[in-house]
């Protein structure tokens, strides 16, 4: 989009994209922790409290991803509107 309007876009747009990518990486890490915890639980029995912490951490990460997705969609819509011919 920057090439279309031949000038750099607002810094908030790139910040929103960076935050969205960071949120994706956090969700992937939390999901990986959940998978590791689930596989170790099958071998050693159910440590219930630790299991709940892992699931809550995943839920928090998903909420942050949801918020970041909304912001990046808005930012990309604004960037698109700025690149349209007048």
Coordinates of C-alpha atoms in Angstrom, one line a residue:
X1 CA 0.0 0.0 0.0
X2 CA 2.9 2.3 0.6
X3 CA 4.0 1.9 -3.0
X4 CA 0.5 2.8 -4.2
X5 CA 0.4 6.1 -2.4
X6 CA 4.1 6.7 -3.0
X7 CA 4.6 7.8 0.6
X8 CA 5.0 5.9 3.9
X9 CA 1.8 5.2 5.8
X10 CA 1.1 6.4 9.3
X11 CA 3.3 4.8 12.0
X12 CA 0.1 3.5 13.8
X13 CA -0.6 1.2 10.9
X14 CA 2.8 -0.5 11.1
X15 CA 2.5 -0.6 15.0
X16 CA -0.8 -2.3 14.7
X17 CA 0.6 -4.9 12.3
X18 CA 3.6 -5.5 14.6
X19 CA 1.3 -5.9 17.6
X20 CA -0.9 -8.4 15.7
X21 CA 2.1 -10.5 14.7
X22 CA 3.3 -10.4 18.3
X23 CA -0.1 -11.6 19.6
X24 CA -0.1 -14.5 17.1
X25 CA 3.3 -15.6 18.4
X26 CA 2.1 -15.4 22.0
X27 CA -1.0 -17.5 21.2
X28 CA 1.2 -20.1 19.4
X29 CA 3.5 -20.3 22.4
X30 CA 0.6 -20.7 24.9
X31 CA -1.0 -23.4 22.7
X32 CA 2.3 -25.2 22.6
X33 CA 2.5 -25.0 26.4
X34 CA -1.0 -26.4 26.6
X35 CA -0.1 -29.4 24.3
X36 CA 3.0 -30.2 26.3
X37 CA 1.0 -30.0 29.6
X38 CA -1.7 -32.2 28.2
X39 CA 0.8 -34.8 27.1
X40 CA 2.7 -34.8 30.4
X41 CA -0.7 -35.1 32.3
X42 CA -1.5 -38.3 30.5
X43 CA 1.8 -39.8 31.8
X44 CA 1.8 -38.5 35.4
X45 CA -1.8 -38.0 36.4
X46 CA -3.8 -34.9 36.6
X47 CA -2.2 -31.8 38.3
X48 CA -5.4 -29.8 38.1
X49 CA -4.1 -26.4 39.3
X50 CA -1.3 -26.2 36.7
X51 CA -3.7 -27.3 34.0
X52 CA -6.0 -24.4 34.8
X53 CA -3.2 -21.9 34.7
X54 CA -2.1 -23.0 31.2
X55 CA -5.7 -22.8 29.9
X56 CA -6.2 -19.3 31.5
X57 CA -2.9 -18.1 29.9
X58 CA -4.2 -19.3 26.5
X59 CA -7.5 -17.5 27.1
X60 CA -5.8 -14.3 27.9
X61 CA -3.5 -14.6 24.8
X62 CA -6.6 -15.3 22.6
X63 CA -8.3 -12.2 24.0
X64 CA -5.3 -10.1 23.3
X65 CA -5.2 -11.5 19.7
X66 CA -8.9 -10.7 19.3
X67 CA -8.3 -7.1 20.3
X68 CA -5.1 -6.8 18.1
X69 CA -7.1 -8.3 15.1
X70 CA -9.8 -5.6 15.5
X71 CA -7.2 -2.9 15.6
X72 CA -5.2 -4.2 12.6
X73 CA -8.4 -4.5 10.6
X74 CA -9.3 -0.9 11.3
X75 CA -5.7 0.2 10.5
X76 CA -5.6 -1.7 7.2
X77 CA -9.0 -0.3 6.2
X78 CA -7.6 3.2 6.9
X79 CA -4.5 2.5 4.9
X80 CA -6.7 1.2 2.1
X81 CA -8.8 4.4 2.1
X82 CA -5.6 6.5 2.0
X83 CA -4.4 4.7 -1.1
X84 CA -7.6 5.0 -3.1
X85 CA -7.4 7.6 -5.9
X86 CA -9.2 10.8 -5.2

